[in-house]
Coordinates of C-alpha atoms in Angstrom, one line a residue:
X1 CA 10.6 20.2 66.3
X2 CA 11.5 19.7 70.0
X3 CA 15.0 21.1 69.2
X4 CA 13.3 24.4 68.2
X5 CA 10.7 24.3 71.0
X6 CA 13.3 24.5 73.7
X7 CA 14.2 28.0 72.7
X8 CA 10.6 29.2 73.2
X9 CA 9.8 27.3 76.5
X10 CA 11.9 24.4 77.7
X11 CA 9.2 23.4 80.2
X12 CA 6.9 22.2 77.4
X13 CA 9.4 19.4 76.8
X14 CA 9.1 17.9 80.3
X15 CA 7.4 14.5 79.9
X16 CA 5.5 14.8 83.2
X17 CA 4.6 18.5 82.8
X18 CA 0.9 17.8 82.0
X19 CA -1.4 20.8 81.6
X20 CA 1.4 23.2 80.9
X21 CA 0.1 26.0 78.8
X22 CA 2.3 29.1 78.9
X23 CA 1.8 31.7 76.2
X24 CA 5.1 30.8 74.7
X25 CA 3.9 27.2 74.3
X26 CA 0.6 28.2 72.8
X27 CA 2.2 30.6 70.3
X28 CA 4.8 28.0 69.3
X29 CA 2.2 25.3 68.8
X30 CA -0.2 27.5 66.8
X31 CA 2.6 28.8 64.7
X32 CA 4.0 25.4 63.9
X33 CA 0.6 24.0 63.0
X34 CA 0.1 26.9 60.5
X35 CA 3.7 26.6 59.1
X36 CA 3.5 22.8 58.6
X37 CA 0.2 23.1 56.8
X38 CA 2.1 24.7 54.0
X39 CA 2.9 21.1 52.9
X40 CA -0.9 20.6 52.4
X41 CA -1.1 23.9 50.5
X42 CA 1.8 22.8 48.2
X43 CA 0.3 19.3 47.6
X44 CA -3.1 20.8 46.7
X45 CA -1.4 23.3 44.4
X46 CA 0.1 20.3 42.5
X47 CA -3.2 18.6 42.5
X48 CA -4.9 21.6 40.8
X49 CA -1.9 22.3 38.5
X50 CA -2.3 18.8 37.0
X51 CA -6.0 19.1 36.3
X52 CA -7.3 19.0 32.8
X53 CA -8.3 22.4 31.4
X54 CA -12.0 21.5 31.4
X55 CA -11.9 20.4 35.0
X56 CA -9.9 23.3 36.6
X57 CA -12.9 24.7 38.5
X58 CA -13.8 21.4 40.0
X59 CA -10.3 20.7 41.1
X60 CA -10.0 24.2 42.6
X61 CA -13.3 23.6 44.5
X62 CA -12.1 20.2 45.8
X63 CA -8.7 21.7 46.9
X64 CA -10.4 24.6 48.7
X65 CA -12.8 22.3 50.5
X66 CA -9.8 20.4 52.0
X67 CA -7.7 23.5 52.8
X68 CA -10.6 25.2 54.6
X69 CA -12.0 22.0 56.1
X70 CA -13.6 22.6 59.6
X71 CA -12.1 19.2 60.5
X72 CA -8.6 20.6 60.3
X73 CA -9.8 23.8 62.1
X74 CA -11.3 21.8 65.0
X75 CA -8.6 19.1 65.3
X76 CA -5.4 21.1 64.4
X77 CA -6.0 24.8 65.2
X78 CA -8.2 24.4 68.3
X79 CA -7.8 20.9 69.6
X80 CA -4.1 21.1 68.5
X81 CA -2.6 18.4 66.3
X82 CA -0.6 18.3 63.1
X83 CA -3.0 16.4 60.9
X84 CA -2.9 19.1 58.1
X85 CA 0.8 18.4 57.7
X86 CA 0.4 14.7 57.5
X87 CA -2.6 14.9 55.1
X88 CA -0.5 17.2 53.0
X89 CA 2.0 14.3 52.6
X90 CA -0.8 11.9 51.8
X91 CA -2.3 14.2 49.1
X92 CA 1.2 14.8 47.7
X93 CA 1.7 11.0 47.5
X94 CA -1.7 10.6 45.8
X95 CA -0.9 13.4 43.3
X96 CA 2.5 11.9 42.5
X97 CA 0.8 8.6 41.7
X98 CA -1.2 10.3 38.9
X99 CA 1.8 10.0 36.5
X100 CA 4.0 7.0 35.7
X101 CA 7.1 9.1 36.3
X102 CA 5.9 9.8 39.9
X103 CA 5.1 6.3 41.0
X104 CA 8.4 5.6 42.8
X105 CA 8.2 9.0 44.6
X106 CA 4.6 8.3 45.5
X107 CA 5.5 5.0 47.2
X108 CA 8.5 6.5 49.1
X109 CA 6.4 9.5 50.2
X110 CA 3.7 7.2 51.6
X111 CA 6.4 5.3 53.4
X112 CA 7.6 8.6 55.0
X113 CA 3.9 9.3 56.0
X114 CA 3.7 5.9 57.7
X115 CA 6.7 6.8 59.8
X116 CA 4.9 10.0 61.0
X117 CA 1.6 8.2 62.0
X118 CA 0.8 4.5 61.8
X119 CA -3.0 5.1 61.3
X120 CA -2.2 5.5 57.5
X121 CA -1.3 1.8 57.5
X122 CA -5.0 1.2 56.8
X123 CA -4.4 2.7 53.4
X124 CA -1.3 0.6 52.6
X125 CA -3.2 -2.2 50.9
X126 CA -4.4 0.1 48.2
X127 CA -0.9 1.5 47.7
X128 CA 0.5 -2.1 47.6
X129 CA -1.9 -3.3 44.9
X130 CA -1.7 -0.1 42.8
X131 CA 2.1 0.1 42.8
X132 CA 2.4 -3.7 42.3
X133 CA 0.1 -3.5 39.3
X134 CA 1.3 -0.3 37.5
X135 CA 5.0 -0.1 38.6
X136 CA 6.3 -3.6 39.5
X137 CA 4.4 -5.7 36.9
X138 CA 4.5 -5.4 33.2
X139 CA 1.2 -3.8 32.0
X140 CA 1.1 -6.2 29.1
X141 CA 1.4 -9.3 31.3
X142 CA 0.7 -9.8 35.0
X143 CA 3.3 -12.6 35.1
X144 CA 6.2 -10.5 34.0
X145 CA 7.9 -8.8 36.9
X146 CA 10.0 -5.7 36.3
X147 CA 12.7 -6.6 38.8
X148 CA 14.7 -3.4 38.5
X149 CA 11.7 -1.3 39.5
X150 CA 10.9 -3.7 42.3
X151 CA 14.4 -3.3 43.7
X152 CA 14.3 0.5 43.4
X153 CA 10.9 0.7 45.2
X154 CA 12.1 -1.9 47.9
X155 CA 15.3 -0.1 48.5
X156 CA 13.6 3.3 48.8
X157 CA 11.0 2.1 51.2
X158 CA 13.5 0.1 53.2
X159 CA 15.8 3.1 53.6
X160 CA 12.9 5.2 54.9
X161 CA 11.9 2.6 57.5
X162 CA 15.5 1.9 58.4
X163 CA 16.2 5.6 59.2
X164 CA 12.9 5.8 61.2
X165 CA 13.1 2.6 63.2
X166 CA 16.8 1.9 63.2
X167 CA 17.4 3.8 66.5
X168 CA 14.6 1.9 68.2
X169 CA 16.2 -1.4 67.1
X170 CA 19.6 -0.3 68.3
X171 CA 18.3 0.7 71.8
X172 CA 16.0 -2.5 72.0
X173 CA 12.8 -0.4 72.2
X174 CA 10.8 -2.1 69.4
X175 CA 8.6 -4.0 71.8
X176 CA 7.8 -0.7 73.7
X177 CA 7.1 1.0 70.3
X178 CA 4.7 -1.8 69.2
X179 CA 2.8 -1.8 72.5
X180 CA 2.2 2.0 72.1
X181 CA 1.3 1.8 68.4
X182 CA -1.2 -1.0 68.8
X183 CA -2.8 -0.7 72.3
X184 CA -5.5 -3.4 72.1
X185 CA -6.1 -3.1 75.9
X186 CA -7.9 0.2 75.3
X187 CA -11.2 -1.5 74.3
X188 CA -13.4 -1.6 71.2
X189 CA -14.8 1.9 71.5
X190 CA -13.2 5.2 72.5
X191 CA -14.6 7.1 75.5
X192 CA -16.7 9.0 73.0
X193 CA -18.0 6.5 70.4
X194 CA -16.6 7.2 66.9
X195 CA -19.4 7.2 64.4
X196 CA -18.9 3.8 63.0
X197 CA -20.6 0.3 63.0
X198 CA -19.6 -0.2 66.7
X199 CA -21.4 3.0 67.7
X200 CA -24.6 1.6 66.1
X201 CA -23.8 -1.8 67.8
X202 CA -23.4 -0.1 71.2
X203 CA -26.6 2.0 70.6
X204 CA -28.5 -1.2 69.8
X205 CA -27.1 -2.8 73.0
X206 CA -28.4 0.2 75.0
X207 CA -31.9 -0.2 73.4
X208 CA -31.9 -4.0 74.0
X209 CA -31.2 -3.4 77.7
X210 CA -34.6 -1.7 78.1
X211 CA -36.3 -4.2 75.8
X212 CA -34.8 -7.2 77.5
X213 CA -37.6 -7.8 80.1
X214 CA -40.2 -7.8 77.3
X215 CA -38.2 -9.9 74.9
X216 CA -37.0 -12.3 77.6
X217 CA -33.3 -11.5 76.9
X218 CA -30.5 -12.2 79.4
X219 CA -28.6 -9.1 80.5
X220 CA -25.0 -8.9 81.8
X221 CA -25.5 -6.5 84.7
X222 CA -21.8 -5.8 85.2
X223 CA -21.6 -4.5 81.6
X224 CA -24.5 -2.1 81.7
X225 CA -22.3 0.9 82.2
X226 CA -19.3 -0.3 80.2
X227 CA -19.8 1.6 77.0
X228 CA -21.2 4.8 78.5
X229 CA -18.9 5.4 81.5
X230 CA -16.6 7.7 79.4
X231 CA -13.5 5.8 80.3
X232 CA -10.9 4.1 78.1
X233 CA -10.7 0.3 78.7
X234 CA -12.2 -3.0 77.9
X235 CA -15.7 -2.6 76.4
X236 CA -18.3 -5.2 77.3
X237 CA -21.9 -5.4 76.1
X238 CA -24.9 -6.2 78.3
X239 CA -27.0 -8.0 75.7
X240 CA -25.1 -8.4 72.4
X241 CA -22.0 -10.5 72.1
X242 CA -18.6 -8.9 72.8
X243 CA -16.3 -8.1 70.0
X244 CA -12.6 -9.1 69.9
X245 CA -9.7 -7.4 68.1
X246 CA -9.4 -10.3 65.8
X247 CA -13.0 -9.9 64.6
X248 CA -12.5 -6.2 63.8
X249 CA -9.3 -7.1 61.9
X250 CA -11.1 -9.8 59.8
X251 CA -14.1 -7.5 59.1
X252 CA -11.8 -4.6 58.1
X253 CA -9.8 -6.8 55.7
X254 CA -13.0 -8.3 54.3
X255 CA -14.4 -4.9 53.6
X256 CA -11.2 -3.8 51.8
X257 CA -10.6 -6.8 49.6
X258 CA -13.4 -6.2 47.0
X259 CA -12.1 -2.7 46.3
X260 CA -8.6 -4.0 46.0
X261 CA -9.6 -6.7 43.5
X262 CA -11.2 -4.1 41.2
X263 CA -8.1 -1.9 41.6
X264 CA -5.9 -4.8 40.5
X265 CA -7.9 -5.4 37.3
X266 CA -8.5 -1.7 36.6
X267 CA -5.4 0.2 37.9
X268 CA -6.4 3.8 37.0
X269 CA -5.7 6.8 39.2
X270 CA -9.5 7.4 39.8
X271 CA -9.9 3.7 40.8
X272 CA -6.8 4.0 43.1
X273 CA -8.3 7.0 44.9
X274 CA -11.6 5.2 45.2
X275 CA -9.9 2.2 46.7
X276 CA -8.0 4.4 49.1
X277 CA -11.3 5.9 50.2
X278 CA -12.9 2.5 50.6
X279 CA -9.9 1.3 52.6
X280 CA -10.4 4.3 54.8
X281 CA -14.1 3.6 55.2
X282 CA -13.4 -0.1 56.2
X283 CA -10.8 0.8 58.8
X284 CA -13.0 3.6 60.3
X285 CA -16.2 1.5 60.3
X286 CA -14.9 -1.8 61.5
X287 CA -11.6 -0.9 63.2
X288 CA -10.6 -1.4 66.9
X289 CA -10.7 1.6 69.2
X290 CA -11.2 4.1 66.4
X291 CA -11.0 7.8 67.2
X292 CA -13.6 10.2 65.7
X293 CA -10.7 12.2 64.2
X294 CA -9.9 9.3 61.9
X295 CA -12.9 10.2 59.7
X296 CA -10.5 12.5 57.9
X297 CA -8.9 9.4 56.6
X298 CA -12.0 9.0 54.5
X299 CA -13.0 12.6 53.8
X300 CA -9.6 13.8 52.4
X301 CA -9.1 11.3 49.6
X302 CA -12.8 11.2 48.8
X303 CA -12.8 15.0 48.4
X304 CA -10.3 14.6 45.5
X305 CA -12.9 12.7 43.4
X306 CA -16.2 13.9 44.9
X307 CA -16.8 16.1 41.9
X308 CA -16.1 13.4 39.3
X309 CA -19.9 13.3 38.7
X310 CA -23.2 13.7 40.5
X311 CA -23.2 10.1 41.7
X312 CA -19.9 10.6 43.5
X313 CA -21.2 13.8 45.0
X314 CA -24.4 12.1 46.2
X315 CA -22.3 9.6 48.2
X316 CA -20.0 12.4 49.5
X317 CA -22.8 14.7 50.9
X318 CA -23.8 12.6 54.0
X319 CA -20.1 12.0 54.7
X320 CA -19.3 15.7 54.7
X321 CA -22.1 16.4 57.1
X322 CA -21.7 13.4 59.5
X323 CA -17.9 13.4 59.5
X324 CA -17.6 17.0 60.6
X325 CA -20.6 17.1 63.0
X326 CA -19.0 14.0 64.7
X327 CA -16.0 16.2 65.6
X328 CA -18.1 18.7 67.6
X329 CA -17.7 16.8 71.0
X330 CA -13.9 17.5 70.8
X331 CA -14.8 21.2 71.6
X332 CA -17.1 21.1 74.5
X333 CA -16.9 24.5 76.2
X334 CA -19.6 27.2 75.8
X335 CA -17.2 29.7 74.1
X336 CA -16.2 27.1 71.5
X337 CA -19.8 26.3 70.5
X338 CA -20.4 29.3 68.2
X339 CA -17.0 28.9 66.5
X340 CA -17.4 25.2 65.6
X341 CA -21.1 25.5 64.7
X342 CA -21.0 28.7 62.6
X343 CA -17.9 27.9 60.7
X344 CA -18.9 24.3 60.0
X345 CA -22.4 25.3 58.8
X346 CA -21.0 28.0 56.7
X347 CA -18.5 25.6 55.1
X348 CA -21.1 23.0 54.5
X349 CA -23.6 25.4 52.9
X350 CA -20.8 26.9 50.7
X351 CA -19.5 23.5 49.8
X352 CA -22.8 21.8 49.0
X353 CA -24.0 24.7 46.9
X354 CA -20.7 25.0 45.0
X355 CA -20.3 21.3 44.5
X356 CA -23.9 21.0 43.3
X357 CA -23.3 23.5 40.6
X358 CA -19.9 22.1 39.5
X359 CA -20.5 18.3 39.5
X360 CA -21.2 17.1 36.0
X361 CA -24.1 14.7 35.2
X362 CA -23.4 11.0 35.4
X363 CA -23.8 8.7 32.5
X364 CA -25.3 6.1 34.9
X365 CA -28.6 6.6 36.8
X366 CA -28.5 7.7 40.4
X367 CA -30.1 5.7 43.2
X368 CA -33.3 7.5 44.1
X369 CA -33.6 6.2 47.6
X370 CA -30.1 7.2 48.6
X371 CA -30.6 10.7 47.2
X372 CA -33.8 11.2 49.3
X373 CA -32.0 9.8 52.4
X374 CA -29.2 12.2 51.9
X375 CA -31.5 15.2 51.8
X376 CA -33.5 14.2 54.9
X377 CA -30.3 13.3 56.7
X378 CA -28.8 16.8 56.1
X379 CA -32.0 18.5 57.3
X380 CA -32.1 16.6 60.5
X381 CA -28.5 17.8 61.4
X382 CA -29.7 21.2 62.4
X383 CA -32.1 20.3 65.3
X384 CA -29.6 17.6 66.4
X385 CA -26.8 20.2 66.8
X386 CA -29.2 22.5 68.6
X387 CA -30.2 19.8 71.1
X388 CA -26.8 18.3 71.8
X389 CA -25.2 21.5 72.9
X390 CA -27.4 24.4 74.3
X391 CA -30.8 22.7 74.6
X392 CA -29.7 19.6 76.5
X393 CA -27.8 21.8 79.0
X394 CA -30.7 24.1 79.5
X395 CA -33.2 21.2 80.1
X396 CA -31.1 18.7 82.0
X397 CA -28.1 20.7 83.3
X398 CA -25.2 18.4 84.2
X399 CA -27.4 15.2 84.2
X400 CA -27.4 12.6 81.4
X401 CA -24.0 13.9 80.1
X402 CA -23.6 10.9 77.8
X403 CA -27.0 11.3 76.1
X404 CA -26.1 14.0 73.6
X405 CA -22.8 12.2 72.8
X406 CA -24.7 9.0 72.1
X407 CA -27.2 10.8 69.9
X408 CA -24.4 12.6 68.0
X409 CA -22.4 9.4 67.5
X410 CA -25.4 7.3 66.4
X411 CA -26.7 9.9 64.0
X412 CA -23.3 10.5 62.5
X413 CA -22.7 6.7 62.2
X414 CA -25.8 6.4 60.1
X415 CA -24.5 9.1 57.8
X416 CA -21.1 7.5 57.4
X417 CA -22.6 4.0 56.8
X418 CA -25.1 5.3 54.3
X419 CA -22.3 7.2 52.5
X420 CA -20.1 4.0 52.5
X421 CA -23.0 1.9 50.9
X422 CA -23.7 4.6 48.4
X423 CA -20.0 4.9 47.4
X424 CA -19.7 1.1 47.1
X425 CA -22.5 1.2 44.5
X426 CA -20.8 4.0 42.7
X427 CA -17.3 2.4 42.8
X428 CA -18.4 -1.0 41.5
X429 CA -20.8 0.3 38.8
X430 CA -18.4 2.9 37.4

């Protein structure tokens, strides 16, 4: 893309030219974001085309919810990234995996995706188990390996990685590449807490600081401002124990393994997409230095099966609300507030109403408590949005800047965690 960019504005390619925003640069970036999202449009078209006749409407609704996602609007079209293009490759890979004849292409397509952005590595365990089970092993016996297919898949993936990383090996830049791909020195939490388990952990630490004198708890005074200072770096907790990268890795893997075990013994396409979703949940909830934008790693694959029945939809609702509201702090100026708020609320209302009409009844009973929580959770979102942007600024001005961020992150974390628990129940009882 840089080869084309130099014809529009060569200054945008200068590494140290931070803050450069000429009109030529803006037009080029916006145009390329829109053009590359045609990959997503094509993948969703294939997804709908392969739907059973009786499920065409539900597949259309799911595809539209992804294509018109406020997450892609906020992150790509305003904040400026190319996530729509990469999620298009992911959806294409998932759709190809629906048929036996597309399994090889699915694996190679996912390998190409990994070369674009390494965050999708968190989904790799589900791909490994699924392709191993349905492509590399004989379906009649787990102990019979289909060597020819293993070789084809291995050569295809090896060729992709060789073309992508070969130049880095040739120029002895692999160490530099790895240090940038896995920056463990950046700390557990991002400057704005992603809505995951560590956001709730950090929030609990904040509460315990104030309760410490009454509960006779020891407080690390040097760490009091660590998680709220808005800087990237090592995160220390004042009351609760610190978390290491190894702990997050173990927790992420432990959260993924049960879903992978079911996928191995029941390697259907629906189970595969469910396992992908749960792998995304695990990496987002327990990962190290997770960005709020990574929630799309859960929302996109889940959207493909959210209308399977009303139990799936019940687990998806709080995720749809919390996942998109958690992206609001990315757009923090006054002129951006009505854009992100009005569009997201309109999308959520349209989605929830349409999905509620289209989702078929489940053959298994729904969990009453989770259904009631989902309703209350969605209702609370409106006053929270109102407080965190206009009301807080009117009341406090520039003071307590981290307070609305903390409320947003903690509220959204509760939604993501509840959605995860709900989908775990659905996945393992289906």
